[in-house]
Tab-separated table of C-alpha atoms in Angstrom:
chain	number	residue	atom	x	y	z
O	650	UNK	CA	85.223	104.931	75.737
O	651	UNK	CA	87.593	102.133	75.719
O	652	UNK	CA	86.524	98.825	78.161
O	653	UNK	CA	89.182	99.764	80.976
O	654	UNK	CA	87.792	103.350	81.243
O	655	UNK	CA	84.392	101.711	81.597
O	656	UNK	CA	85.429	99.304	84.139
O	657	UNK	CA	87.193	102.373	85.815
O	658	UNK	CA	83.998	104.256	86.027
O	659	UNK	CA	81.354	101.112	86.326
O	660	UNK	CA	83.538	100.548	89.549
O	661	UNK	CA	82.957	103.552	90.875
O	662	UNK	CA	79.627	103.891	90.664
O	663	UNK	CA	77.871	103.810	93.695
O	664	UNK	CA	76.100	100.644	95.051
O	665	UNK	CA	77.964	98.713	91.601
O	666	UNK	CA	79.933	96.102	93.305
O	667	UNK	CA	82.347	93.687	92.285
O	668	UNK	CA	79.858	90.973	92.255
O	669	UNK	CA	77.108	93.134	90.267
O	670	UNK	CA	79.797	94.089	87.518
O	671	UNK	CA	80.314	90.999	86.688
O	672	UNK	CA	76.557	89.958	86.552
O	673	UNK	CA	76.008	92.592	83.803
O	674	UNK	CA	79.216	91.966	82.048
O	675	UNK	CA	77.641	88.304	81.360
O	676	UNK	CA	75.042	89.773	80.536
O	677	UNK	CA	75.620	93.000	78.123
O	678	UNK	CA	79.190	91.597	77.518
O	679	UNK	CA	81.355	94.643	78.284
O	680	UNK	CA	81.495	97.679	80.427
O	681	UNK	CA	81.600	99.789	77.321
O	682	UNK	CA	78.247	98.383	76.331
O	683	UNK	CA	76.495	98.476	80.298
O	684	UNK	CA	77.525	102.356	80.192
O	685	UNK	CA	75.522	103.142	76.937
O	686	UNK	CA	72.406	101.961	78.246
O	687	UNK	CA	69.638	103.889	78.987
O	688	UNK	CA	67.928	103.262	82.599
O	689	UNK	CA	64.964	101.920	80.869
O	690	UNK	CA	67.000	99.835	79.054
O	691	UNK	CA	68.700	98.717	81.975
O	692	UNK	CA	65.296	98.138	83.662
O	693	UNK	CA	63.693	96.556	81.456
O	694	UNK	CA	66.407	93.893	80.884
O	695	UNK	CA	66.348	93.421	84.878
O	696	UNK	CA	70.014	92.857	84.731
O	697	UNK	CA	69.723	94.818	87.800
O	698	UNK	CA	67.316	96.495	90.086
O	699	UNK	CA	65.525	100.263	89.350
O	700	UNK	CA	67.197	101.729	92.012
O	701	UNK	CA	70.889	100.561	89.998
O	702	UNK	CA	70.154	100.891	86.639
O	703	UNK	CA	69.089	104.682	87.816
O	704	UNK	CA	72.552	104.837	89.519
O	705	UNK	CA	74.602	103.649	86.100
O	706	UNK	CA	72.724	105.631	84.294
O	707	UNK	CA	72.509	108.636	85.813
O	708	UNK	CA	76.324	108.716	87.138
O	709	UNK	CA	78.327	111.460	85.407
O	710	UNK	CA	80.713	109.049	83.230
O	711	UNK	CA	82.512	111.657	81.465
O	712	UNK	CA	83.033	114.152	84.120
O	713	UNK	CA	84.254	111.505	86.447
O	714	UNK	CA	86.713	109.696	84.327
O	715	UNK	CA	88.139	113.066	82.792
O	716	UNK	CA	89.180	113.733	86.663
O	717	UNK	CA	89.669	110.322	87.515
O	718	UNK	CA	92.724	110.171	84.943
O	719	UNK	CA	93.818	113.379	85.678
O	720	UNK	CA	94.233	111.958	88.678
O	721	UNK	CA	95.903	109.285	88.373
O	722	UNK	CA	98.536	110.794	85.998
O	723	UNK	CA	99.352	112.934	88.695
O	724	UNK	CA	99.903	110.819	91.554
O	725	UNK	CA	101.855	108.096	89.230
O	726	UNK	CA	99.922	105.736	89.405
O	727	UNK	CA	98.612	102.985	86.961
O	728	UNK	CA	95.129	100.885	86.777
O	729	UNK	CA	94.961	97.505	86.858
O	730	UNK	CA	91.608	95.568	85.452
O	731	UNK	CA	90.894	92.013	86.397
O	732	UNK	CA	91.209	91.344	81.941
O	733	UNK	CA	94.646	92.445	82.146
O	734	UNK	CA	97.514	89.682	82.244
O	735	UNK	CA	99.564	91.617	85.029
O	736	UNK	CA	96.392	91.280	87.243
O	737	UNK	CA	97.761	89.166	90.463
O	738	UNK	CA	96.463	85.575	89.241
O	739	UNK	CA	96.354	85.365	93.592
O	740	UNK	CA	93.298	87.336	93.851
O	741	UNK	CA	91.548	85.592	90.882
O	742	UNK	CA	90.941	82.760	92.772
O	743	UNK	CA	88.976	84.163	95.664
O	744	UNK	CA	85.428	85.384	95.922
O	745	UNK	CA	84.411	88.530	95.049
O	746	UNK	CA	88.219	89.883	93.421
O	747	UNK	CA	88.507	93.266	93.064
O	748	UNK	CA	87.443	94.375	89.203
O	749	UNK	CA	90.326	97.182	89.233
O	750	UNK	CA	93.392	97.753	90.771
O	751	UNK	CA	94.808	101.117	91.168
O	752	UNK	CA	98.641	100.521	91.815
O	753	UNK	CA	100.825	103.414	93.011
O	754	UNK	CA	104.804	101.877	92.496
O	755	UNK	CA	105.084	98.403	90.961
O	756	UNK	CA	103.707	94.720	91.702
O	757	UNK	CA	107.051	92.412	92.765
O	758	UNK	CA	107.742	89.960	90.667
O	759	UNK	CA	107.612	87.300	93.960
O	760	UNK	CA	104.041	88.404	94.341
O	761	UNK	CA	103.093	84.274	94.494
O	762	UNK	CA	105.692	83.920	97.729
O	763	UNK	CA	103.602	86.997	99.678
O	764	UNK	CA	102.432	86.560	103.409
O	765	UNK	CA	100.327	89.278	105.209
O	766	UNK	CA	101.169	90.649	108.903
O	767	UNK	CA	98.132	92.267	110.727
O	768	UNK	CA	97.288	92.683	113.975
O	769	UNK	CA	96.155	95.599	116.173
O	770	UNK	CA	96.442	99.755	115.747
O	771	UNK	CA	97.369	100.041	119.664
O	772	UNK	CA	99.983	97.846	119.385
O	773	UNK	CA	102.600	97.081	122.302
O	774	UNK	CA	106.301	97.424	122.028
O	775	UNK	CA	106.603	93.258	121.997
O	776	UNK	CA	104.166	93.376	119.046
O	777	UNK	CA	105.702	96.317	117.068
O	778	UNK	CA	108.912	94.393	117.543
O	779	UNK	CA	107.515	91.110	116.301
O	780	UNK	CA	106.017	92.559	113.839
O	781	UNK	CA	109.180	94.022	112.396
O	782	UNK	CA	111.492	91.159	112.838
O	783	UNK	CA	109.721	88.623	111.607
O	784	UNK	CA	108.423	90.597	108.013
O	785	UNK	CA	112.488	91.400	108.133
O	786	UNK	CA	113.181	88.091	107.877
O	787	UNK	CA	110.857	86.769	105.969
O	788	UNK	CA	111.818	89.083	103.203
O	789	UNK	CA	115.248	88.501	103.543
O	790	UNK	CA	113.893	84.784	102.744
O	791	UNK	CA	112.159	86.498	99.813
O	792	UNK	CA	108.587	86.786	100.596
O	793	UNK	CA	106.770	89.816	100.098
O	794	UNK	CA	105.119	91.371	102.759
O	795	UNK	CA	101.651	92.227	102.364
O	796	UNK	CA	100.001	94.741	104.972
O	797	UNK	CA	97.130	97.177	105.278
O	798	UNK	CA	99.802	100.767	106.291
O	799	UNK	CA	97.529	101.036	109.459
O	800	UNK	CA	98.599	102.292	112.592
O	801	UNK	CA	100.588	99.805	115.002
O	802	UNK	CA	101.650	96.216	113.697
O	803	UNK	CA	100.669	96.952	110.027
O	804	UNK	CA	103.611	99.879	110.087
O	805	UNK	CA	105.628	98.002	111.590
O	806	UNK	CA	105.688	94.921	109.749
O	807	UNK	CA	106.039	97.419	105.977
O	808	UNK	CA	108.612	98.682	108.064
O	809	UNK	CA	110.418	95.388	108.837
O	810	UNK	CA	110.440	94.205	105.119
O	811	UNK	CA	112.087	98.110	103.722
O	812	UNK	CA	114.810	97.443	106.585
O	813	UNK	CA	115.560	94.289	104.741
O	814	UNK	CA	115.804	95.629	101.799
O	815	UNK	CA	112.487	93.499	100.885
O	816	UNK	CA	109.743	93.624	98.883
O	817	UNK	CA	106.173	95.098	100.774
O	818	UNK	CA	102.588	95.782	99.655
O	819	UNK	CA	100.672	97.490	100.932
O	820	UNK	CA	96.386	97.660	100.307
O	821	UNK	CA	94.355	100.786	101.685
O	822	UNK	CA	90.919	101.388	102.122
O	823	UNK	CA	90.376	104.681	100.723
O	824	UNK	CA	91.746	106.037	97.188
O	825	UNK	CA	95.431	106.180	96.391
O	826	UNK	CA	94.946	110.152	96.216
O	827	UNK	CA	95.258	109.799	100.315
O	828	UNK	CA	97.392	108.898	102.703
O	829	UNK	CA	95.975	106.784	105.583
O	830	UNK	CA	97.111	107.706	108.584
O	831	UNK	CA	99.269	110.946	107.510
O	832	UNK	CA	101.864	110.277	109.726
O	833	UNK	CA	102.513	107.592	107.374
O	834	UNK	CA	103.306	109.719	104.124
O	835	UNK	CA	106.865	108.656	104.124
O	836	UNK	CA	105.978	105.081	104.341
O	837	UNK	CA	103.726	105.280	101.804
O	838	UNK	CA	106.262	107.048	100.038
O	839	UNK	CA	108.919	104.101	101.019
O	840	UNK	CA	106.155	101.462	100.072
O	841	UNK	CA	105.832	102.855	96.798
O	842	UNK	CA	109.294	102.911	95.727
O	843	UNK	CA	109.837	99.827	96.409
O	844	UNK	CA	107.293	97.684	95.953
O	845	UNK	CA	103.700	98.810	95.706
O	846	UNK	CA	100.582	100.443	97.282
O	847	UNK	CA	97.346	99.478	95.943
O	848	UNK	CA	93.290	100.145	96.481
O	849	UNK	CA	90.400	99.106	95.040
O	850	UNK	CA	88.515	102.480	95.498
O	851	UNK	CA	88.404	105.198	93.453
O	852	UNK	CA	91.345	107.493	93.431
O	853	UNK	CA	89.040	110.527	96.275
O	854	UNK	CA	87.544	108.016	97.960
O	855	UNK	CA	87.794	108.721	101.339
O	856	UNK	CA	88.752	106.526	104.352
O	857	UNK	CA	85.789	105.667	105.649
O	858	UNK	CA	84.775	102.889	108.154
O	859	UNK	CA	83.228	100.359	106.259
O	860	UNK	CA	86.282	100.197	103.640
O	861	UNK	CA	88.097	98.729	105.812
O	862	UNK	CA	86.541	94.961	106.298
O	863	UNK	CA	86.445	95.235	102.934
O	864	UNK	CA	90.024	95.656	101.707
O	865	UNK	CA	90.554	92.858	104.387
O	866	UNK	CA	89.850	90.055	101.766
O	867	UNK	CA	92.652	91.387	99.269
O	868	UNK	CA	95.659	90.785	102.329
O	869	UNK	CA	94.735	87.630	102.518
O	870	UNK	CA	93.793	87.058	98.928
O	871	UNK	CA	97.276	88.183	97.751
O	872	UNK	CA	98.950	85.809	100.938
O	873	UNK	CA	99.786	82.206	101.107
O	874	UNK	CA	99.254	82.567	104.943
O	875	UNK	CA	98.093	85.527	107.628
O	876	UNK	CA	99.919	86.091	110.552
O	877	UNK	CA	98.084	87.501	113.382
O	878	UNK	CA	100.905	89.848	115.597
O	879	UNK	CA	97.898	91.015	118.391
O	880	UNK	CA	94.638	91.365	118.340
O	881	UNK	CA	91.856	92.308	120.634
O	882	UNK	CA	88.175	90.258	120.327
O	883	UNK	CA	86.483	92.744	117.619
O	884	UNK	CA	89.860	93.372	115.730
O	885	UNK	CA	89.950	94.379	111.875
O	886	UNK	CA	93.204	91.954	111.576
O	887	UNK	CA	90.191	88.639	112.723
O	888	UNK	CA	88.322	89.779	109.997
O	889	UNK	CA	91.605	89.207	107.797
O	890	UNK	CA	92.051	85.724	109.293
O	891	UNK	CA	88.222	85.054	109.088
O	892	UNK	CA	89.126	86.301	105.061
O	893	UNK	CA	91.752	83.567	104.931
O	894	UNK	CA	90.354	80.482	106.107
O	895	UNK	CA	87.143	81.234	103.479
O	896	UNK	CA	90.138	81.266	100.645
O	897	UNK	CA	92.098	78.425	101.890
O	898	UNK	CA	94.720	79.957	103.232
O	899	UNK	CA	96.802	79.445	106.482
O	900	UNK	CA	96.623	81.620	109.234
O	901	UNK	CA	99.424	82.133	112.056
O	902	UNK	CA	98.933	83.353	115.686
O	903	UNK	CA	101.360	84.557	117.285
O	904	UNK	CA	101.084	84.435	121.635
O	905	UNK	CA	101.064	87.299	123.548
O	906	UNK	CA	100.243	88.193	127.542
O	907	UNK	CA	97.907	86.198	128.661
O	908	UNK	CA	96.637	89.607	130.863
O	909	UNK	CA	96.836	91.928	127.788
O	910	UNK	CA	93.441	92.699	125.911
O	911	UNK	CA	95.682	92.875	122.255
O	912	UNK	CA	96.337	89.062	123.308
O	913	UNK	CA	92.054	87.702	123.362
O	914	UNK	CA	92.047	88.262	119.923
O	915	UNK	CA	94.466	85.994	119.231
O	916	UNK	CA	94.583	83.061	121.636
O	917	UNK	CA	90.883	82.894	120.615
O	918	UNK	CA	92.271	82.130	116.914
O	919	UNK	CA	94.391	79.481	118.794
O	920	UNK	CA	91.753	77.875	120.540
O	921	UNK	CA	89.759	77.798	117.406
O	922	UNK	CA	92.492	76.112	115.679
O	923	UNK	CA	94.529	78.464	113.890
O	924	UNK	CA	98.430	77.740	113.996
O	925	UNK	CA	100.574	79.006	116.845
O	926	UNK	CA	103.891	80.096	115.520
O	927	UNK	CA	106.936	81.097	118.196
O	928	UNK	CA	109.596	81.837	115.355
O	929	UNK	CA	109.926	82.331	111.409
O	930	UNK	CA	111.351	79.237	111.190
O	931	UNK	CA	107.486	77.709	112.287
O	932	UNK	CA	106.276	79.682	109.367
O	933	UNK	CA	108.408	78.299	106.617
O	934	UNK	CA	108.375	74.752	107.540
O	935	UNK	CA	104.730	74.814	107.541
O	936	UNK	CA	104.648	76.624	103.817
O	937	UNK	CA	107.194	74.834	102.613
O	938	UNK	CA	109.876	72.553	104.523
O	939	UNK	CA	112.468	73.526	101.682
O	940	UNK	CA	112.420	77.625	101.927
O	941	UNK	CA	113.233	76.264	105.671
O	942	UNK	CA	116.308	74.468	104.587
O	943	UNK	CA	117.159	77.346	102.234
O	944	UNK	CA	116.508	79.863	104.677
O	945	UNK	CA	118.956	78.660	107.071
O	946	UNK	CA	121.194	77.732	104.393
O	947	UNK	CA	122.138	78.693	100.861
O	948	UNK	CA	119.637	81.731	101.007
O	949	UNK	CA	121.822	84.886	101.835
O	950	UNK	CA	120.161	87.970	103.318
O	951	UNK	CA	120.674	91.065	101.511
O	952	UNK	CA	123.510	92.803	102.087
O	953	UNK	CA	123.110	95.210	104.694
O	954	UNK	CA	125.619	98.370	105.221
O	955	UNK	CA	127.279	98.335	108.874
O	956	UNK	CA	127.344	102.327	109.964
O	957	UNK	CA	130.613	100.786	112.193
O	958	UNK	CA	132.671	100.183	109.259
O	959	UNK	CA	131.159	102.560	106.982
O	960	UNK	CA	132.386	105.370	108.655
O	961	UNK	CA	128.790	106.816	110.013
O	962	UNK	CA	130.019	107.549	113.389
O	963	UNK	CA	133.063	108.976	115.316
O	964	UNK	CA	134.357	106.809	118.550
O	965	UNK	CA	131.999	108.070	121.126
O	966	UNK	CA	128.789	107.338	118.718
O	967	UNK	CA	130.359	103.484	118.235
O	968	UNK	CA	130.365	103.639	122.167
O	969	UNK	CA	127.163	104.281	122.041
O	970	UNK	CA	125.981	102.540	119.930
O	971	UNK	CA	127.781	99.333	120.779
O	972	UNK	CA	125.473	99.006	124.021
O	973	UNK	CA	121.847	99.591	122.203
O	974	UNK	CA	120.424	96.604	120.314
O	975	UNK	CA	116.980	95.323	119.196
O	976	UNK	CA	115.867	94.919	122.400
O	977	UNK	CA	114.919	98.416	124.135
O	978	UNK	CA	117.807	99.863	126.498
O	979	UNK	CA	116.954	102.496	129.099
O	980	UNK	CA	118.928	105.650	128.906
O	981	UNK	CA	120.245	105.548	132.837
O	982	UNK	CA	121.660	101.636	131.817
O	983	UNK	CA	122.909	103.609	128.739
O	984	UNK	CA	125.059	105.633	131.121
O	985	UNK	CA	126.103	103.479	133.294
O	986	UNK	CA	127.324	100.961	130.873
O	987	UNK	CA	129.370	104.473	129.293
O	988	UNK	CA	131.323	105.688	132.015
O	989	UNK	CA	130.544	108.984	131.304
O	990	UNK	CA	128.225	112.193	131.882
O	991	UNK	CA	124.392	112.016	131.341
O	992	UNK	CA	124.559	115.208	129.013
O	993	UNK	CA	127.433	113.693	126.658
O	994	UNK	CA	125.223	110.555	126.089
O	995	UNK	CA	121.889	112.303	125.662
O	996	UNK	CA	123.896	114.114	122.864
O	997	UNK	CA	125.457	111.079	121.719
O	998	UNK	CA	122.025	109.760	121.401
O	999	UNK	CA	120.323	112.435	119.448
O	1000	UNK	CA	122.940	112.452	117.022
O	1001	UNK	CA	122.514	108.233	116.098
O	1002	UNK	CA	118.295	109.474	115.738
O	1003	UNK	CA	119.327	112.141	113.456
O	1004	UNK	CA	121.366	109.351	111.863
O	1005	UNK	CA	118.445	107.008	111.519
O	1006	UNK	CA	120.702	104.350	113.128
O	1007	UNK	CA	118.835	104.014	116.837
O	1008	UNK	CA	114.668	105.130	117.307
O	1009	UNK	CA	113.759	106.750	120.591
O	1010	UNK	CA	110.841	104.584	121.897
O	1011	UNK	CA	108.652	106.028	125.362
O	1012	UNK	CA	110.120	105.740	128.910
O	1013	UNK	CA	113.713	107.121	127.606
O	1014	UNK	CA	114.210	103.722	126.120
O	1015	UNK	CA	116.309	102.882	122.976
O	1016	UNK	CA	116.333	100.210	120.209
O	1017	UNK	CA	118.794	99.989	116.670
């Protein structure tokens, strides 16, 4: 068995964390060699306790790595070991870095300029759209945008970054074999193509609970800075910023309603001293004063194609669409501003959805 098979299975056996496999590597010297052992041998070198060196042991190596692989040849992915030179040199600085990486796409090469977005699942319309505007422009500044593909502010912020044309990462808490939530498949899909989705579980491992703190410390780990987009008091995204401070990185609140239980979360990182942030700009002059002055200079977005002039619509659709904009538009102001029948512009409308160039948001409301 060659050493990155035996970190592959070492890592998933159970109770063998990060911390552990790197005790016995001291001691035996490679993963290769820890897997050989007997469990007396194992117990009697008290590298670890009974109860683990009957876990290594007894684990079934060969039938799990024969799937494992199989596995991961079929879902395209590749495996990433903490030896390996392509191993994000951002995570080898923090405590307790993930041994193996599975990675389904490809790592960006701007992986060092990276900033996570987090906040909460239930997410409000003001923090969806933060969320997505701000990891669009960041990108288009050239971070990466590093998320968890959760529900709420963490799809909207992989979201943000693919609009732009950017680069996005995004870190699960369950094996790359499934897709957490499902509605998200063709993000995931998205995420994969063009940048990367990434776990440190085993490729069945299933989303469960207590995976999810966990994969918290690799956002952050891969980030220069966290920026909190709503969160309520026992939020995962806290446990992210908690995850940041303890590796010396920044972390960004971003105000919400003062009456709104997705805001505690947050002002409570304000009051405790993390930095409030009212625009991207804050961001980058904190990080770095000169990606400010290139951002708002010499730094040109990516080039993005206008439906108007491309040809996507006929005269009504342009219409249409002329009066919708990021900010959410009620159909009846839709009509009004049109001149025209409510049936002609709910028609108009369903055609620009089918078009991907306006989403349908609840309450009849309408955003590009």
């Amino acid at each position: 068995m060659i050493e990155s098979h035996a970190l592959l299975t070492l890592n998933a056996v159970p109770g063998v964390g990060n911390a552990t496999t790197r005790k016995l590597l001291e001691y035996y010297g490679s993963a290769t060699k820890v897997l050989s052992l007997t469990e007396n041998d194992l117990a009697a070198d008290q590298a670890v306790s009974g109860k683990l060196a009957a876990a290594i042991a007894q684990f079934p190596k060969e039938q799990f790595l024969a799937k494992e692989l199989a596995l991961i040849a079929q879902h395209g992915v590749c495996v990433l070991t903490f030896h390996d030179e392509e191993y994000p040199e951002s995570l080898r600085e923090i405590a307790d870095s993930p041994v193996v990486l599975y990675v389904k796409g490809r790592l960006p090469e701007n992986l060092s300029l990276s900033i996570a977005v987090v906040g909460s699942r239930n997410a409000s319309l003001y923090g969806n759209s933060i969320a997505g505007q701000w990891s669009a422009r960041l990108a288009e500044a050239g971070f990466t945008i590093v998320s968890g593909m959760a529900r709420g502010i963490d799809t909207a912020a992989h979201t943000g970054a693919l609009k732009a044309r950017g680069h996005t990462v995004a870190v699960l808490g369950c094996g790359l074999s499934t897709v957490y939530p499902p509605e998200n498949e063709k993000l995931f899909a998205e995420i994969a193509s063009g940048g990367a989705v990434i776990s440190e579980f085993p490729m069945t491992m299933p989303p469960v609970a207590q995976n999810f703190p966990r994969r918290n410390r690799i956002i952050s780990g891969l980030s220069m800075g966290v920026i909190v987009v709503e969160a309520a008091v026992k939020s995962g995204a806290l446990i992210t910023a908690d995850f940041a401070l303890e590796q010396g990185r920044e972390v960004y609140a971003v105000p919400g309603k003062v009456d709104s239980p997705t805001s505690k979360g947050v002002h409570g990182l304000i009051k405790q001293g993390a930095k409030l942030v009212s625009c991207v700009e804050d961001i980058l002059e904190d990080i770095h004063p000169q990606l400010l002055r290139e951002f708002q200079g010499s730094v040109t977005p990516p080039e993005r194609k206008d439906p108007v002039a491309s040809g996507a619509m006929n005269a009504t659709e342009q219409q249409v669409y002329g009066f919708i904009s990021d900010r959410p538009v009620h159909i009846d102001h839709l009509i009004d501003r049109c001149g025209t029948d409510a049936l002609r512009v709910t028609t108009v409308l369903s055609c620009l959805e089918l078009k991907h160039l306006i989403k349908q948001l609840p309450g009849k409301l309408f955003v590009r």
